[in-house]
mmCIF file with all atom_site columns, C-alpha atoms in Angstrom:
data_model
loop_
_atom_site.group_PDB
_atom_site.id
_atom_site.type_symbol
_atom_site.label_atom_id
_atom_site.label_alt_id
_atom_site.label_comp_id
_atom_site.label_asym_id
_atom_site.label_entity_id
_atom_site.label_seq_id
_atom_site.pdbx_PDB_ins_code
_atom_site.Cartn_x
_atom_site.Cartn_y
_atom_site.Cartn_z
_atom_site.occupancy
_atom_site.B_iso_or_equiv
_atom_site.pdbx_formal_charge
_atom_site.auth_seq_id
_atom_site.auth_comp_id
_atom_site.auth_asym_id
_atom_site.auth_atom_id
_atom_site.pdbx_PDB_model_num
ATOM 1   C CA . GLU A 1 1   ? 174.498 -116.719 69.099 1.00 59.00 ? 174 GLU A CA 1
ATOM 2   C CA . THR A 1 2   ? 172.968 -113.270 68.936 1.00 78.00 ? 175 THR A CA 1
ATOM 3   C CA . GLY A 1 3   ? 172.125 -110.855 66.152 1.00 94.00 ? 176 GLY A CA 1
ATOM 4   C CA . VAL A 1 4   ? 172.829 -111.833 62.572 1.00 97.00 ? 177 VAL A CA 1
ATOM 5   C CA . THR A 1 5   ? 175.412 -114.487 61.769 1.00 97.00 ? 178 THR A CA 1
ATOM 6   C CA . GLN A 1 6   ? 176.909 -115.413 58.405 1.00 98.00 ? 179 GLN A CA 1
ATOM 7   C CA . THR A 1 7   ? 178.933 -118.387 57.235 1.00 98.00 ? 180 THR A CA 1
ATOM 8   C CA . PRO A 1 8   ? 181.456 -118.814 55.828 1.00 98.00 ? 181 PRO A CA 1
ATOM 9   C CA . ARG A 1 9   ? 183.320 -115.611 56.648 1.00 97.00 ? 182 ARG A CA 1
ATOM 10  C CA . HIS A 1 10  ? 185.696 -116.091 53.717 1.00 97.00 ? 183 HIS A CA 1
ATOM 11  C CA . LEU A 1 11  ? 185.204 -118.004 50.482 1.00 97.00 ? 184 LEU A CA 1
ATOM 12  C CA . VAL A 1 12  ? 187.466 -118.494 47.483 1.00 96.00 ? 185 VAL A CA 1
ATOM 13  C CA . MET A 1 13  ? 185.928 -120.192 44.479 1.00 94.00 ? 186 MET A CA 1
ATOM 14  C CA . GLY A 1 14  ? 186.631 -120.840 40.853 1.00 91.00 ? 187 GLY A CA 1
ATOM 15  C CA . MET A 1 15  ? 184.292 -119.683 38.120 1.00 89.00 ? 188 MET A CA 1
ATOM 16  C CA . THR A 1 16  ? 182.904 -123.181 37.594 1.00 89.00 ? 189 THR A CA 1
ATOM 17  C CA . ASN A 1 17  ? 182.234 -123.933 41.279 1.00 90.00 ? 190 ASN A CA 1
ATOM 18  C CA . LYS A 1 18  ? 178.895 -123.978 43.074 1.00 95.00 ? 191 LYS A CA 1
ATOM 19  C CA . LYS A 1 19  ? 178.780 -122.706 46.639 1.00 96.00 ? 192 LYS A CA 1
ATOM 20  C CA . SER A 1 20  ? 176.249 -121.303 49.093 1.00 98.00 ? 193 SER A CA 1
ATOM 21  C CA . LEU A 1 21  ? 176.329 -118.487 51.631 1.00 98.00 ? 194 LEU A CA 1
ATOM 22  C CA . LYS A 1 22  ? 174.284 -118.867 54.783 1.00 98.00 ? 195 LYS A CA 1
ATOM 23  C CA . CYS A 1 23  ? 172.706 -116.235 57.013 1.00 98.00 ? 196 CYS A CA 1
ATOM 24  C CA . GLU A 1 24  ? 170.825 -116.705 60.274 1.00 98.00 ? 197 GLU A CA 1
ATOM 25  C CA . GLN A 1 25  ? 169.092 -114.056 62.355 1.00 97.00 ? 198 GLN A CA 1
ATOM 26  C CA . HIS A 1 26  ? 168.286 -114.494 66.032 1.00 96.00 ? 199 HIS A CA 1
ATOM 27  C CA . LEU A 1 27  ? 166.244 -111.282 66.398 1.00 95.00 ? 200 LEU A CA 1
ATOM 28  C CA . GLY A 1 28  ? 162.754 -112.515 65.561 1.00 95.00 ? 201 GLY A CA 1
ATOM 29  C CA . HIS A 1 29  ? 162.603 -110.290 62.481 1.00 95.00 ? 202 HIS A CA 1
ATOM 30  C CA . ASN A 1 30  ? 160.288 -110.782 59.507 1.00 95.00 ? 203 ASN A CA 1
ATOM 31  C CA . ALA A 1 31  ? 162.459 -109.401 56.706 1.00 95.00 ? 204 ALA A CA 1
ATOM 32  C CA . MET A 1 32  ? 165.870 -110.460 55.449 1.00 97.00 ? 205 MET A CA 1
ATOM 33  C CA . TYR A 1 33  ? 168.174 -108.933 52.843 1.00 96.00 ? 206 TYR A CA 1
ATOM 34  C CA . TRP A 1 34  ? 171.234 -109.674 50.739 1.00 97.00 ? 207 TRP A CA 1
ATOM 35  C CA . TYR A 1 35  ? 173.583 -106.808 49.884 1.00 97.00 ? 208 TYR A CA 1
ATOM 36  C CA . LYS A 1 36  ? 176.777 -106.645 47.829 1.00 97.00 ? 209 LYS A CA 1
ATOM 37  C CA . GLN A 1 37  ? 179.514 -104.298 49.065 1.00 96.00 ? 210 GLN A CA 1
ATOM 38  C CA . SER A 1 38  ? 182.370 -103.472 46.681 1.00 94.00 ? 211 SER A CA 1
ATOM 39  C CA . ALA A 1 39  ? 185.262 -101.142 47.459 1.00 90.00 ? 212 ALA A CA 1
ATOM 40  C CA . LYS A 1 40  ? 184.346 -97.449  47.261 1.00 86.00 ? 213 LYS A CA 1
ATOM 41  C CA . LYS A 1 41  ? 180.804 -98.223  46.081 1.00 91.00 ? 214 LYS A CA 1
ATOM 42  C CA . PRO A 1 42  ? 177.514 -97.918  47.936 1.00 93.00 ? 215 PRO A CA 1
ATOM 43  C CA . LEU A 1 43  ? 175.868 -101.033 49.273 1.00 94.00 ? 216 LEU A CA 1
ATOM 44  C CA . GLU A 1 44  ? 173.887 -102.661 46.487 1.00 94.00 ? 217 GLU A CA 1
ATOM 45  C CA . LEU A 1 45  ? 170.625 -104.265 47.540 1.00 95.00 ? 218 LEU A CA 1
ATOM 46  C CA . MET A 1 46  ? 170.280 -107.631 45.821 1.00 96.00 ? 219 MET A CA 1
ATOM 47  C CA . PHE A 1 47  ? 167.247 -109.371 47.313 1.00 96.00 ? 220 PHE A CA 1
ATOM 48  C CA . VAL A 1 48  ? 164.585 -108.764 49.938 1.00 95.00 ? 221 VAL A CA 1
ATOM 49  C CA . TYR A 1 49  ? 162.471 -111.410 51.637 1.00 96.00 ? 222 TYR A CA 1
ATOM 50  C CA . SER A 1 50  ? 159.484 -110.518 53.774 1.00 92.00 ? 223 SER A CA 1
ATOM 51  C CA . LEU A 1 51  ? 157.718 -113.309 55.654 1.00 90.00 ? 224 LEU A CA 1
ATOM 52  C CA . GLU A 1 52  ? 159.689 -115.794 53.542 1.00 89.00 ? 225 GLU A CA 1
ATOM 53  C CA . GLU A 1 53  ? 158.427 -114.324 50.258 1.00 91.00 ? 226 GLU A CA 1
ATOM 54  C CA . ARG A 1 54  ? 160.808 -112.633 47.829 1.00 91.00 ? 227 ARG A CA 1
ATOM 55  C CA . VAL A 1 55  ? 159.532 -109.060 47.488 1.00 89.00 ? 228 VAL A CA 1
ATOM 56  C CA . GLU A 1 56  ? 162.427 -107.430 45.683 1.00 83.00 ? 229 GLU A CA 1
ATOM 57  C CA . ASN A 1 57  ? 164.987 -108.603 43.147 1.00 82.00 ? 230 ASN A CA 1
ATOM 58  C CA . ASN A 1 58  ? 167.142 -105.766 41.895 1.00 82.00 ? 231 ASN A CA 1
ATOM 59  C CA . SER A 1 59  ? 168.187 -106.956 38.444 1.00 88.00 ? 232 SER A CA 1
ATOM 60  C CA . VAL A 1 60  ? 170.600 -109.467 39.887 1.00 95.00 ? 233 VAL A CA 1
ATOM 61  C CA . PRO A 1 61  ? 172.157 -111.960 37.436 1.00 94.00 ? 234 PRO A CA 1
ATOM 62  C CA . SER A 1 62  ? 170.710 -115.462 37.573 1.00 94.00 ? 235 SER A CA 1
ATOM 63  C CA . ARG A 1 63  ? 174.064 -116.867 38.720 1.00 96.00 ? 236 ARG A CA 1
ATOM 64  C CA . PHE A 1 64  ? 172.937 -115.616 42.173 1.00 97.00 ? 237 PHE A CA 1
ATOM 65  C CA . SER A 1 65  ? 169.971 -117.568 43.528 1.00 96.00 ? 238 SER A CA 1
ATOM 66  C CA . PRO A 1 66  ? 168.453 -116.752 46.931 1.00 97.00 ? 239 PRO A CA 1
ATOM 67  C CA . GLU A 1 67  ? 166.494 -119.086 49.166 1.00 97.00 ? 240 GLU A CA 1
ATOM 68  C CA . CYS A 1 68  ? 164.567 -118.320 52.343 1.00 96.00 ? 241 CYS A CA 1
ATOM 69  C CA . PRO A 1 69  ? 163.282 -121.569 53.923 1.00 96.00 ? 242 PRO A CA 1
ATOM 70  C CA . ASN A 1 70  ? 161.978 -119.788 57.047 1.00 95.00 ? 243 ASN A CA 1
ATOM 71  C CA . SER A 1 71  ? 162.045 -116.346 58.637 1.00 92.00 ? 244 SER A CA 1
ATOM 72  C CA . SER A 1 72  ? 165.336 -117.030 60.441 1.00 96.00 ? 245 SER A CA 1
ATOM 73  C CA . HIS A 1 73  ? 167.429 -118.381 57.577 1.00 97.00 ? 246 HIS A CA 1
ATOM 74  C CA . LEU A 1 74  ? 168.546 -116.988 54.243 1.00 98.00 ? 247 LEU A CA 1
ATOM 75  C CA . PHE A 1 75  ? 170.830 -118.551 51.660 1.00 98.00 ? 248 PHE A CA 1
ATOM 76  C CA . LEU A 1 76  ? 172.566 -117.229 48.572 1.00 98.00 ? 249 LEU A CA 1
ATOM 77  C CA . HIS A 1 77  ? 173.441 -119.963 46.102 1.00 98.00 ? 250 HIS A CA 1
ATOM 78  C CA . LEU A 1 78  ? 176.309 -119.137 43.758 1.00 97.00 ? 251 LEU A CA 1
ATOM 79  C CA . HIS A 1 79  ? 177.207 -120.753 40.445 1.00 94.00 ? 252 HIS A CA 1
ATOM 80  C CA . THR A 1 80  ? 179.312 -119.863 37.423 1.00 94.00 ? 253 THR A CA 1
ATOM 81  C CA . LEU A 1 81  ? 180.460 -116.616 39.015 1.00 95.00 ? 254 LEU A CA 1
ATOM 82  C CA . GLN A 1 82  ? 182.715 -114.016 37.387 1.00 95.00 ? 255 GLN A CA 1
ATOM 83  C CA . PRO A 1 83  ? 185.792 -112.325 38.895 1.00 95.00 ? 256 PRO A CA 1
ATOM 84  C CA . GLU A 1 84  ? 183.815 -109.042 39.124 1.00 95.00 ? 257 GLU A CA 1
ATOM 85  C CA . ASP A 1 85  ? 181.502 -110.784 41.592 1.00 97.00 ? 258 ASP A CA 1
ATOM 86  C CA . SER A 1 86  ? 184.302 -110.709 44.167 1.00 97.00 ? 259 SER A CA 1
ATOM 87  C CA . ALA A 1 87  ? 183.024 -108.547 47.024 1.00 97.00 ? 260 ALA A CA 1
ATOM 88  C CA . LEU A 1 88  ? 181.749 -108.561 50.599 1.00 97.00 ? 261 LEU A CA 1
ATOM 89  C CA . TYR A 1 89  ? 178.258 -110.073 50.740 1.00 98.00 ? 262 TYR A CA 1
ATOM 90  C CA . LEU A 1 90  ? 176.223 -108.780 53.650 1.00 98.00 ? 263 LEU A CA 1
ATOM 91  C CA . CYS A 1 91  ? 173.060 -110.207 55.090 1.00 98.00 ? 264 CYS A CA 1
ATOM 92  C CA . ALA A 1 92  ? 170.678 -108.017 57.094 1.00 97.00 ? 265 ALA A CA 1
ATOM 93  C CA . SER A 1 93  ? 167.373 -108.421 58.876 1.00 96.00 ? 266 SER A CA 1
ATOM 94  C CA . SER A 1 94  ? 164.673 -106.048 60.083 1.00 95.00 ? 267 SER A CA 1
ATOM 95  C CA . GLN A 1 95  ? 161.264 -106.116 61.697 1.00 93.00 ? 268 GLN A CA 1
ATOM 96  C CA . VAL A 1 96  ? 159.018 -104.763 58.913 1.00 87.00 ? 269 VAL A CA 1
ATOM 97  C CA . TRP A 1 97  ? 160.633 -103.796 55.610 1.00 84.00 ? 270 TRP A CA 1
ATOM 98  C CA . THR A 1 98  ? 157.761 -101.528 54.580 1.00 82.00 ? 271 THR A CA 1
ATOM 99  C CA . SER A 1 99  ? 157.965 -99.284  57.645 1.00 81.00 ? 272 SER A CA 1
ATOM 100 C CA . ASP A 1 100 ? 159.637 -95.873  57.336 1.00 78.00 ? 273 ASP A CA 1
ATOM 101 C CA . THR A 1 101 ? 161.249 -96.328  60.741 1.00 81.00 ? 274 THR A CA 1
ATOM 102 C CA . ASP A 1 102 ? 162.426 -99.874  60.111 1.00 86.00 ? 275 ASP A CA 1
ATOM 103 C CA . THR A 1 103 ? 166.039 -100.477 61.121 1.00 89.00 ? 276 THR A CA 1
ATOM 104 C CA . GLN A 1 104 ? 168.254 -103.066 59.449 1.00 93.00 ? 277 GLN A CA 1
ATOM 105 C CA . TYR A 1 105 ? 170.765 -105.105 61.423 1.00 94.00 ? 278 TYR A CA 1
ATOM 106 C CA . PHE A 1 106 ? 173.722 -106.467 59.504 1.00 96.00 ? 279 PHE A CA 1
ATOM 107 C CA . GLY A 1 107 ? 175.799 -109.597 59.795 1.00 97.00 ? 280 GLY A CA 1
ATOM 108 C CA . PRO A 1 108 ? 179.615 -109.537 59.532 1.00 96.00 ? 281 PRO A CA 1
ATOM 109 C CA . GLY A 1 109 ? 179.578 -110.505 55.855 1.00 97.00 ? 282 GLY A CA 1
ATOM 110 C CA . THR A 1 110 ? 181.198 -113.158 53.683 1.00 98.00 ? 283 THR A CA 1
ATOM 111 C CA . ARG A 1 111 ? 184.313 -112.031 51.811 1.00 97.00 ? 284 ARG A CA 1
ATOM 112 C CA . LEU A 1 112 ? 184.025 -113.743 48.417 1.00 97.00 ? 285 LEU A CA 1
ATOM 113 C CA . THR A 1 113 ? 186.902 -114.049 45.976 1.00 96.00 ? 286 THR A CA 1
ATOM 114 C CA . VAL A 1 114 ? 186.261 -115.494 42.519 1.00 96.00 ? 287 VAL A CA 1
ATOM 115 C CA . LEU A 1 115 ? 189.352 -116.688 40.684 1.00 94.00 ? 288 LEU A CA 1
ATOM 116 C CA . GLN B 2 1   ? 173.983 -88.091  39.119 1.00 74.00 ? 254 GLN B CA 1
ATOM 117 C CA . LYS B 2 2   ? 174.136 -90.461  42.096 1.00 82.00 ? 255 LYS B CA 1
ATOM 118 C CA . GLU B 2 3   ? 171.238 -90.268  44.525 1.00 91.00 ? 256 GLU B CA 1
ATOM 119 C CA . VAL B 2 4   ? 173.630 -90.044  47.481 1.00 95.00 ? 257 VAL B CA 1
ATOM 120 C CA . GLU B 2 5   ? 177.158 -88.637  47.315 1.00 96.00 ? 258 GLU B CA 1
ATOM 121 C CA . GLN B 2 6   ? 179.748 -89.270  50.010 1.00 95.00 ? 259 GLN B CA 1
ATOM 122 C CA . ASP B 2 7   ? 183.473 -88.527  49.902 1.00 91.00 ? 260 ASP B CA 1
ATOM 123 C CA . PRO B 2 8   ? 185.305 -91.863  50.345 1.00 90.00 ? 261 PRO B CA 1
ATOM 124 C CA . GLY B 2 9   ? 188.299 -90.275  52.123 1.00 91.00 ? 262 GLY B CA 1
ATOM 125 C CA . PRO B 2 10  ? 190.352 -91.462  53.866 1.00 95.00 ? 263 PRO B CA 1
ATOM 126 C CA . LEU B 2 11  ? 190.052 -88.703  56.445 1.00 97.00 ? 264 LEU B CA 1
ATOM 127 C CA . SER B 2 12  ? 192.945 -88.691  58.933 1.00 98.00 ? 265 SER B CA 1
ATOM 128 C CA . VAL B 2 13  ? 192.690 -86.666  62.142 1.00 98.00 ? 266 VAL B CA 1
ATOM 129 C CA . PRO B 2 14  ? 194.609 -86.520  65.431 1.00 98.00 ? 267 PRO B CA 1
ATOM 130 C CA . GLU B 2 15  ? 193.049 -87.890  68.588 1.00 98.00 ? 268 GLU B CA 1
ATOM 131 C CA . GLY B 2 16  ? 190.768 -85.335  70.244 1.00 98.00 ? 269 GLY B CA 1
ATOM 132 C CA . ALA B 2 17  ? 189.845 -83.559  67.001 1.00 98.00 ? 270 ALA B CA 1
ATOM 133 C CA . ILE B 2 18  ? 186.297 -82.744  65.953 1.00 98.00 ? 271 ILE B CA 1
ATOM 134 C CA . VAL B 2 19  ? 185.368 -84.772  62.906 1.00 98.00 ? 272 VAL B CA 1
ATOM 135 C CA . SER B 2 20  ? 182.802 -83.736  60.311 1.00 98.00 ? 273 SER B CA 1
ATOM 136 C CA . LEU B 2 21  ? 181.445 -86.337  57.895 1.00 98.00 ? 274 LEU B CA 1
ATOM 137 C CA . ASN B 2 22  ? 178.995 -85.330  55.176 1.00 98.00 ? 275 ASN B CA 1
ATOM 138 C CA . CYS B 2 23  ? 176.626 -86.580  52.516 1.00 98.00 ? 276 CYS B CA 1
ATOM 139 C CA . THR B 2 24  ? 174.618 -84.806  49.867 1.00 97.00 ? 277 THR B CA 1
ATOM 140 C CA . TYR B 2 25  ? 171.584 -86.202  48.115 1.00 97.00 ? 278 TYR B CA 1
ATOM 141 C CA . SER B 2 26  ? 169.430 -85.363  45.134 1.00 95.00 ? 279 SER B CA 1
ATOM 142 C CA . ASN B 2 27  ? 166.013 -86.897  45.953 1.00 93.00 ? 280 ASN B CA 1
ATOM 143 C CA . SER B 2 28  ? 163.874 -84.577  48.053 1.00 92.00 ? 281 SER B CA 1
ATOM 144 C CA . ALA B 2 29  ? 161.566 -87.496  48.938 1.00 92.00 ? 282 ALA B CA 1
ATOM 145 C CA . PHE B 2 30  ? 164.033 -88.852  51.503 1.00 93.00 ? 283 PHE B CA 1
ATOM 146 C CA . GLN B 2 31  ? 162.553 -88.446  54.988 1.00 91.00 ? 284 GLN B CA 1
ATOM 147 C CA . TYR B 2 32  ? 164.704 -90.572  57.296 1.00 93.00 ? 285 TYR B CA 1
ATOM 148 C CA . PHE B 2 33  ? 168.443 -90.238  57.597 1.00 95.00 ? 286 PHE B CA 1
ATOM 149 C CA . MET B 2 34  ? 170.885 -92.637  59.179 1.00 96.00 ? 287 MET B CA 1
ATOM 150 C CA . TRP B 2 35  ? 174.557 -93.037  59.897 1.00 97.00 ? 288 TRP B CA 1
ATOM 151 C CA . TYR B 2 36  ? 176.114 -96.483  60.089 1.00 97.00 ? 289 TYR B CA 1
ATOM 152 C CA . ARG B 2 37  ? 179.591 -97.313  61.372 1.00 98.00 ? 290 ARG B CA 1
ATOM 153 C CA . GLN B 2 38  ? 181.499 -100.237 59.891 1.00 97.00 ? 291 GLN B CA 1
ATOM 154 C CA . TYR B 2 39  ? 184.656 -101.559 61.496 1.00 96.00 ? 292 TYR B CA 1
ATOM 155 C CA . SER B 2 40  ? 187.111 -103.600 59.472 1.00 92.00 ? 293 SER B CA 1
ATOM 156 C CA . ARG B 2 41  ? 185.872 -107.176 58.918 1.00 88.00 ? 294 ARG B CA 1
ATOM 157 C CA . LYS B 2 42  ? 182.467 -106.350 60.416 1.00 92.00 ? 295 LYS B CA 1
ATOM 158 C CA . GLY B 2 43  ? 179.038 -105.463 59.089 1.00 94.00 ? 296 GLY B CA 1
ATOM 159 C CA . PRO B 2 44  ? 177.604 -101.940 59.360 1.00 96.00 ? 297 PRO B CA 1
ATOM 160 C CA . GLU B 2 45  ? 175.945 -101.026 62.678 1.00 95.00 ? 298 GLU B CA 1
ATOM 161 C CA . LEU B 2 46  ? 173.409 -98.254  63.118 1.00 94.00 ? 299 LEU B CA 1
ATOM 162 C CA . LEU B 2 47  ? 174.890 -95.253  64.889 1.00 96.00 ? 300 LEU B CA 1
ATOM 163 C CA . MET B 2 48  ? 172.346 -92.447  64.517 1.00 94.00 ? 301 MET B CA 1
ATOM 164 C CA . TYR B 2 49  ? 168.810 -92.147  63.128 1.00 93.00 ? 302 TYR B CA 1
ATOM 165 C CA . THR B 2 50  ? 167.097 -88.817  62.436 1.00 92.00 ? 303 THR B CA 1
ATOM 166 C CA . TYR B 2 51  ? 163.850 -87.701  60.869 1.00 87.00 ? 304 TYR B CA 1
ATOM 167 C CA . SER B 2 52  ? 163.580 -84.523  58.816 1.00 77.00 ? 305 SER B CA 1
ATOM 168 C CA . SER B 2 53  ? 165.673 -81.403  59.425 1.00 85.00 ? 306 SER B CA 1
ATOM 169 C CA . GLY B 2 54  ? 167.453 -80.547  62.657 1.00 88.00 ? 307 GLY B CA 1
ATOM 170 C CA . ASN B 2 55  ? 170.057 -81.888  65.042 1.00 92.00 ? 308 ASN B CA 1
ATOM 171 C CA . LYS B 2 56  ? 170.219 -85.011  67.160 1.00 94.00 ? 309 LYS B CA 1
ATOM 172 C CA . GLU B 2 57  ? 172.870 -85.604  69.789 1.00 95.00 ? 310 GLU B CA 1
ATOM 173 C CA . ASP B 2 58  ? 174.018 -88.870  71.355 1.00 95.00 ? 311 ASP B CA 1
ATOM 174 C CA . GLY B 2 59  ? 177.098 -88.628  73.524 1.00 97.00 ? 312 GLY B CA 1
ATOM 175 C CA . ARG B 2 60  ? 180.037 -87.494  71.382 1.00 98.00 ? 313 ARG B CA 1
ATOM 176 C CA . PHE B 2 61  ? 177.998 -87.835  68.177 1.00 98.00 ? 314 PHE B CA 1
ATOM 177 C CA . THR B 2 62  ? 175.717 -85.228  66.590 1.00 97.00 ? 315 THR B CA 1
ATOM 178 C CA . ALA B 2 63  ? 173.716 -85.850  63.441 1.00 97.00 ? 316 ALA B CA 1
ATOM 179 C CA . GLN B 2 64  ? 172.530 -82.842  61.478 1.00 97.00 ? 317 GLN B CA 1
ATOM 180 C CA . VAL B 2 65  ? 170.049 -82.740  58.599 1.00 96.00 ? 318 VAL B CA 1
ATOM 181 C CA . ASP B 2 66  ? 169.445 -79.764  56.315 1.00 95.00 ? 319 ASP B CA 1
ATOM 182 C CA . LYS B 2 67  ? 166.675 -80.777  53.934 1.00 93.00 ? 320 LYS B CA 1
ATOM 183 C CA . SER B 2 68  ? 166.633 -77.406  52.168 1.00 94.00 ? 321 SER B CA 1
ATOM 184 C CA . SER B 2 69  ? 170.248 -77.957  51.094 1.00 95.00 ? 322 SER B CA 1
ATOM 185 C CA . LYS B 2 70  ? 169.893 -81.746  50.788 1.00 95.00 ? 323 LYS B CA 1
ATOM 186 C CA . TYR B 2 71  ? 172.883 -82.144  53.082 1.00 96.00 ? 324 TYR B CA 1
ATOM 187 C CA . ILE B 2 72  ? 173.471 -84.278  56.148 1.00 97.00 ? 325 ILE B CA 1
ATOM 188 C CA . SER B 2 73  ? 176.388 -84.335  58.556 1.00 97.00 ? 326 SER B CA 1
ATOM 189 C CA . LEU B 2 74  ? 177.762 -86.412  61.387 1.00 98.00 ? 327 LEU B CA 1
ATOM 190 C CA . PHE B 2 75  ? 179.993 -84.673  63.923 1.00 98.00 ? 328 PHE B CA 1
ATOM 191 C CA . ILE B 2 76  ? 182.235 -86.595  66.289 1.00 98.00 ? 329 ILE B CA 1
ATOM 192 C CA . ARG B 2 77  ? 183.647 -84.649  69.244 1.00 98.00 ? 330 ARG B CA 1
ATOM 193 C CA . ASP B 2 78  ? 186.828 -85.638  71.074 1.00 98.00 ? 331 ASP B CA 1
ATOM 194 C CA . SER B 2 79  ? 187.566 -88.303  68.486 1.00 98.00 ? 332 SER B CA 1
ATOM 195 C CA . GLN B 2 80  ? 189.263 -91.490  69.694 1.00 98.00 ? 333 GLN B CA 1
ATOM 196 C CA . PRO B 2 81  ? 191.364 -94.124  67.876 1.00 98.00 ? 334 PRO B CA 1
ATOM 197 C CA . SER B 2 82  ? 188.419 -96.493  68.461 1.00 97.00 ? 335 SER B CA 1
ATOM 198 C CA . ASP B 2 83  ? 186.348 -94.240  66.161 1.00 98.00 ? 336 ASP B CA 1
ATOM 199 C CA . SER B 2 84  ? 188.526 -95.353  63.228 1.00 98.00 ? 337 SER B CA 1
ATOM 200 C CA . ALA B 2 85  ? 186.077 -97.036  60.873 1.00 98.00 ? 338 ALA B CA 1
ATOM 201 C CA . THR B 2 86  ? 184.088 -96.483  57.694 1.00 97.00 ? 339 THR B CA 1
ATOM 202 C CA . TYR B 2 87  ? 181.015 -94.288  58.173 1.00 98.00 ? 340 TYR B CA 1
ATOM 203 C CA . LEU B 2 88  ? 178.103 -94.826  55.811 1.00 97.00 ? 341 LEU B CA 1
ATOM 204 C CA . CYS B 2 89  ? 175.232 -92.426  55.442 1.00 97.00 ? 342 CYS B CA 1
ATOM 205 C CA . ALA B 2 90  ? 171.863 -93.845  54.442 1.00 96.00 ? 343 ALA B CA 1
ATOM 206 C CA . MET B 2 91  ? 168.498 -92.319  53.703 1.00 94.00 ? 344 MET B CA 1
ATOM 207 C CA . ARG B 2 92  ? 165.026 -93.657  53.231 1.00 91.00 ? 345 ARG B CA 1
ATOM 208 C CA . TYR B 2 93  ? 161.532 -93.043  51.968 1.00 85.00 ? 346 TYR B CA 1
ATOM 209 C CA . GLY B 2 94  ? 158.987 -95.826  52.021 1.00 82.00 ? 347 GLY B CA 1
ATOM 210 C CA . ASN B 2 95  ? 160.682 -99.108  51.117 1.00 82.00 ? 348 ASN B CA 1
ATOM 211 C CA . LYS B 2 96  ? 163.616 -97.413  49.450 1.00 85.00 ? 349 LYS B CA 1
ATOM 212 C CA . LEU B 2 97  ? 166.850 -97.302  51.463 1.00 90.00 ? 350 LEU B CA 1
ATOM 213 C CA . VAL B 2 98  ? 169.899 -95.819  49.728 1.00 94.00 ? 351 VAL B CA 1
ATOM 214 C CA . PHE B 2 99  ? 173.437 -95.853  51.091 1.00 95.00 ? 352 PHE B CA 1
ATOM 215 C CA . GLY B 2 100 ? 176.412 -93.629  50.424 1.00 96.00 ? 353 GLY B CA 1
ATOM 216 C CA . ALA B 2 101 ? 179.725 -95.238  49.492 1.00 95.00 ? 354 ALA B CA 1
ATOM 217 C CA . GLY B 2 102 ? 181.173 -94.593  52.960 1.00 96.00 ? 355 GLY B CA 1
ATOM 218 C CA . THR B 2 103 ? 183.972 -92.381  54.309 1.00 97.00 ? 356 THR B CA 1
ATOM 219 C CA . ILE B 2 104 ? 187.044 -94.031  55.832 1.00 97.00 ? 357 ILE B CA 1
ATOM 220 C CA . LEU B 2 105 ? 188.023 -92.265  59.072 1.00 98.00 ? 358 LEU B CA 1
ATOM 221 C CA . ARG B 2 106 ? 191.416 -92.746  60.755 1.00 98.00 ? 359 ARG B CA 1
ATOM 222 C CA . VAL B 2 107 ? 191.994 -91.234  64.174 1.00 98.00 ? 360 VAL B CA 1
ATOM 223 C CA . LYS B 2 108 ? 195.683 -91.221  65.096 1.00 97.00 ? 361 LYS B CA 1
ATOM 224 C CA . SER B 2 109 ? 196.846 -91.367  68.713 1.00 94.00 ? 362 SER B CA 1
#
């Protein structure tokens, strides 16, 4: 596997379910990100981890809970979601999130549908 | 007012046309400007990266930045059906990276 991988690619869940999204980067990067992409809206940054520490949390509801066990893996735990949470969830990684010239590499995303 | 404005399209052009994609922004602090391409069912991939005002060319793609007008453009020459995708502009200062909503481009053969 190369680059940034995400599983599952598609997920349908009810509002009372608990599920997790997984991201893995094979680039040796130190920073990882979760974004939400909704139709016709800009990418919304949700969480940033740098060297396994959460450094940014952009007013995301507590029903989304991130976890970064090591620099290669990132999880997004989901519980009691709402239909408006249906979107494409993208994971990204980069070398140094504080650098002006830092470039983010994205995974293919998980298409989430909440019924 | 949104920090970054981008027309969502869709923009439909015939094969071989010159395509112009644009973004405007309101924050003069942005220093680095990027264009990402996103194919259907894929994540965004970095296409072009420029710093400050001026032009940058890479094959059929030219990125242009006009900081005085707070306006950036991506030109695609000799467009191909394989260029059909969503193009996202992004801009950055320090830790802050802001994306446009993306423009859907369809190149018809």
